[in-house]
XYZ file of C-alpha atoms in Angstrom:
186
model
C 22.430 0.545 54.267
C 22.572 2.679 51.004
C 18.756 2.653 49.248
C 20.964 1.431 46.442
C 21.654 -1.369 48.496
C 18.211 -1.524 49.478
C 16.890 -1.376 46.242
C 19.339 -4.387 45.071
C 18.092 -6.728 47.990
C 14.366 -6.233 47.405
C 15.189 -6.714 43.441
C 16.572 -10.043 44.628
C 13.678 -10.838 46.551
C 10.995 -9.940 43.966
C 12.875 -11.968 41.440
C 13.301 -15.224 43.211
C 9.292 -14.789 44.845
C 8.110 -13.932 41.152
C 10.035 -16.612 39.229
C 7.824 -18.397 36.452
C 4.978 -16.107 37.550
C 3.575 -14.471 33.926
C 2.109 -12.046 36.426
C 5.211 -9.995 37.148
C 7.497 -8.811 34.692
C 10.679 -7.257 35.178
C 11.358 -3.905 32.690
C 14.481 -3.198 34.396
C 16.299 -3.226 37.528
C 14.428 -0.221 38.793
C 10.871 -0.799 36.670
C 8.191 -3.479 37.023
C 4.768 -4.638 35.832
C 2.401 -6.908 37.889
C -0.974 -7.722 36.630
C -4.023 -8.270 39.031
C -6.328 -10.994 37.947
C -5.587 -13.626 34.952
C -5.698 -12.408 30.983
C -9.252 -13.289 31.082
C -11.060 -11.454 34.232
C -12.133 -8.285 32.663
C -11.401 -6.505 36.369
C -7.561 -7.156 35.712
C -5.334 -4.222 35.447
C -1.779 -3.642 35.154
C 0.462 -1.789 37.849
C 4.172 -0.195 36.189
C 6.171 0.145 39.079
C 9.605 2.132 38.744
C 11.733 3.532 41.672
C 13.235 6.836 42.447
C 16.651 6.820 42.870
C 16.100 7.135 47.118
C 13.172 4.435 47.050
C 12.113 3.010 49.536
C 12.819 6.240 51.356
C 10.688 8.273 48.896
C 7.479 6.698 47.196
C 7.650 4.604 44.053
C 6.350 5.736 40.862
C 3.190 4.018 40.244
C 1.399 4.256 36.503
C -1.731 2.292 34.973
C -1.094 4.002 31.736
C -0.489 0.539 30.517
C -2.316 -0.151 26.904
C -3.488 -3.122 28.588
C -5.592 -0.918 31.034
C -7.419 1.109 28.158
C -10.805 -0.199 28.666
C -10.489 1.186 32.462
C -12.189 4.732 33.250
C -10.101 7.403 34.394
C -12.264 7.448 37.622
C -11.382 3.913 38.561
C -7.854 4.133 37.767
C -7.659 7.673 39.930
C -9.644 5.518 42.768
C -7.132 2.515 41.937
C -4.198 4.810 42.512
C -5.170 7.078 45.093
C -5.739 3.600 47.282
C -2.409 2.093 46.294
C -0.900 5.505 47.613
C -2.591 4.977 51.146
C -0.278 1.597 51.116
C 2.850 3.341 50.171
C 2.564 5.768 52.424
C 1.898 3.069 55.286
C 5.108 0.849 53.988
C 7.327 4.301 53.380
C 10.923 3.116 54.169
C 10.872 -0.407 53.650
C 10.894 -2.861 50.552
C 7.412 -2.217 49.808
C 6.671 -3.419 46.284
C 5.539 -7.147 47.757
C 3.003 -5.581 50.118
C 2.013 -3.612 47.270
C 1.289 -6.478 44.866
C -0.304 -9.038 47.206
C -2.600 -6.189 48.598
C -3.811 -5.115 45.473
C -4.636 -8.961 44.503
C -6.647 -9.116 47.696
C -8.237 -6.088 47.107
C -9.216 -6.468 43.617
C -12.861 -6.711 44.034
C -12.873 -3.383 46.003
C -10.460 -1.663 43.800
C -12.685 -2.311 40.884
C -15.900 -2.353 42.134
C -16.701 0.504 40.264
C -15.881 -0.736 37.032
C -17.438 -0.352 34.071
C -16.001 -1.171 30.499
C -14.859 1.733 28.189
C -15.897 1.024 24.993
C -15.026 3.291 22.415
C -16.619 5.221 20.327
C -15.295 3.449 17.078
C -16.994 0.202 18.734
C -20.377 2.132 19.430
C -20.395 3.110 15.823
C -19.022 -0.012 13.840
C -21.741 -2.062 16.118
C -24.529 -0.006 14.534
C -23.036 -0.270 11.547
C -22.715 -3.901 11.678
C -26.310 -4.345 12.806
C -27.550 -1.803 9.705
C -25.497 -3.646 7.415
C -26.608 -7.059 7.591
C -30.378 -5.538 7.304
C -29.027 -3.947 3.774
C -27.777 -7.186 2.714
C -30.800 -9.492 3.535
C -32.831 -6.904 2.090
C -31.031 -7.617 -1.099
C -30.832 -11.271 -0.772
C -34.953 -11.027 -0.823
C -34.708 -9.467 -4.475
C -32.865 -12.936 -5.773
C -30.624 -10.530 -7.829
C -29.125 -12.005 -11.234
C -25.818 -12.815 -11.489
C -23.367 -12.550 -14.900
C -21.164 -15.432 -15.691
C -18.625 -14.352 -14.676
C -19.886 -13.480 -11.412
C -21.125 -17.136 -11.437
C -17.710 -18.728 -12.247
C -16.147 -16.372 -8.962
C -18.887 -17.962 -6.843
C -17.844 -21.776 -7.683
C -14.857 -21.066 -7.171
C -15.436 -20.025 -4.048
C -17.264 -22.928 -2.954
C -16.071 -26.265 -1.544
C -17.037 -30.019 -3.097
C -20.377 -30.005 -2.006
C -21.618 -26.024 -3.532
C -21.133 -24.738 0.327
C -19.519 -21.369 0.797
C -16.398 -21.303 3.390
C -17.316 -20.555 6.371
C -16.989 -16.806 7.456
C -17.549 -15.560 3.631
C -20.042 -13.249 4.439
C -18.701 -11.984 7.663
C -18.608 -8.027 8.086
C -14.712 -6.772 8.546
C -15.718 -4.513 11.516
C -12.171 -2.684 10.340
C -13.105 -1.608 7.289
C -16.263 -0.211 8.387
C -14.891 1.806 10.917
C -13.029 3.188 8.672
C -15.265 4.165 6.239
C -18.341 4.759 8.268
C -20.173 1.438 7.267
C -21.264 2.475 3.940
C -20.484 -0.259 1.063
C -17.620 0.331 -1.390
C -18.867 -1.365 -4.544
């Protein structure tokens, strides 16, 4: 058997074990993703999977340069891969990329053991700014500040039936203030 051949059988296989499971997604005949753990478990990561044209005789290309893995430290991912490359080389020369999937769901808790979230520093800083902010404005709600008319005849229009503001008019577009390092454009 050719590893073309090889390659079309386990394709076959993958596709009718993986049907209707928004877990695996096919990029192309020769290129995968499988995510670990549901949308919502923060120790989920993404495996891309693409073969070599003399897979499963030579190891698969395995990546977790997915966007979807961003909030993953390089350490863990290295540690991630370098134990996914243990099971390769113990499958080399057969259809590997089941084994591959359903050990890394088993081992999930080991793989990322380690993990802690990245959070960038545009988060770090917008948080800050979001705390210093809302001190600045309740500092200035304290001064009872007059208003023209026409700034009056903005603020009913703003408000509903009973003279309530929507809710979320004074929330803090964490955006914006990334962008322009949390000081207020008036």
């Amino acid at each position: 058997m050719t590893a073309n051949e090889d390659q079309e059988m386990e394709l076959e296989a993958l596709r009718s074990i993986y049907e209707g499971d928004d877990c695996f997604k096919e990029l192309s005949p020769v290129s995968f993703q499988f995510r670990i753990g549901d949308l919502d478990d923060s120790k989920s990561f993404l495996l891309e999977v693409s073969w070599p044209e003399s897979y499963p005789e030579t190891a698969p290309h395995i990546s977790l340069d997915a966007f979807f893995n961003n909030r993953i430290s390089p350490e863990t991912k290295q540690y991630i891969l370098s134990k996914l490359s243990e099971q390769v080389e113990a499958n080399l020369g057969t259809a590997m990329m089941y084994t591959l999937f359903e050990w890394a769901k088993e081992n999930q808790e080991t793989l990322m053991e380690n993990y802690q979230p990245v959070t960038s520093a545009v988060t770090l800083i917008s948080n800050s700014d979001v705390t210093n902010n809302s001190t600045s404005v309740s500092k200035k709600k304290e001064k009872k500040e007059q208003l023209t008319k026409a700034q009056k005849r903005k603020l009913i229009g703003r408000t509903d039936n009973k003279g309530e503001l929507p809710r979320g008019w004074n929330w803090v577009d964490v955006i914006k203030l990334s962008k322009t390092g949390g000081k207020d454009e008036d």
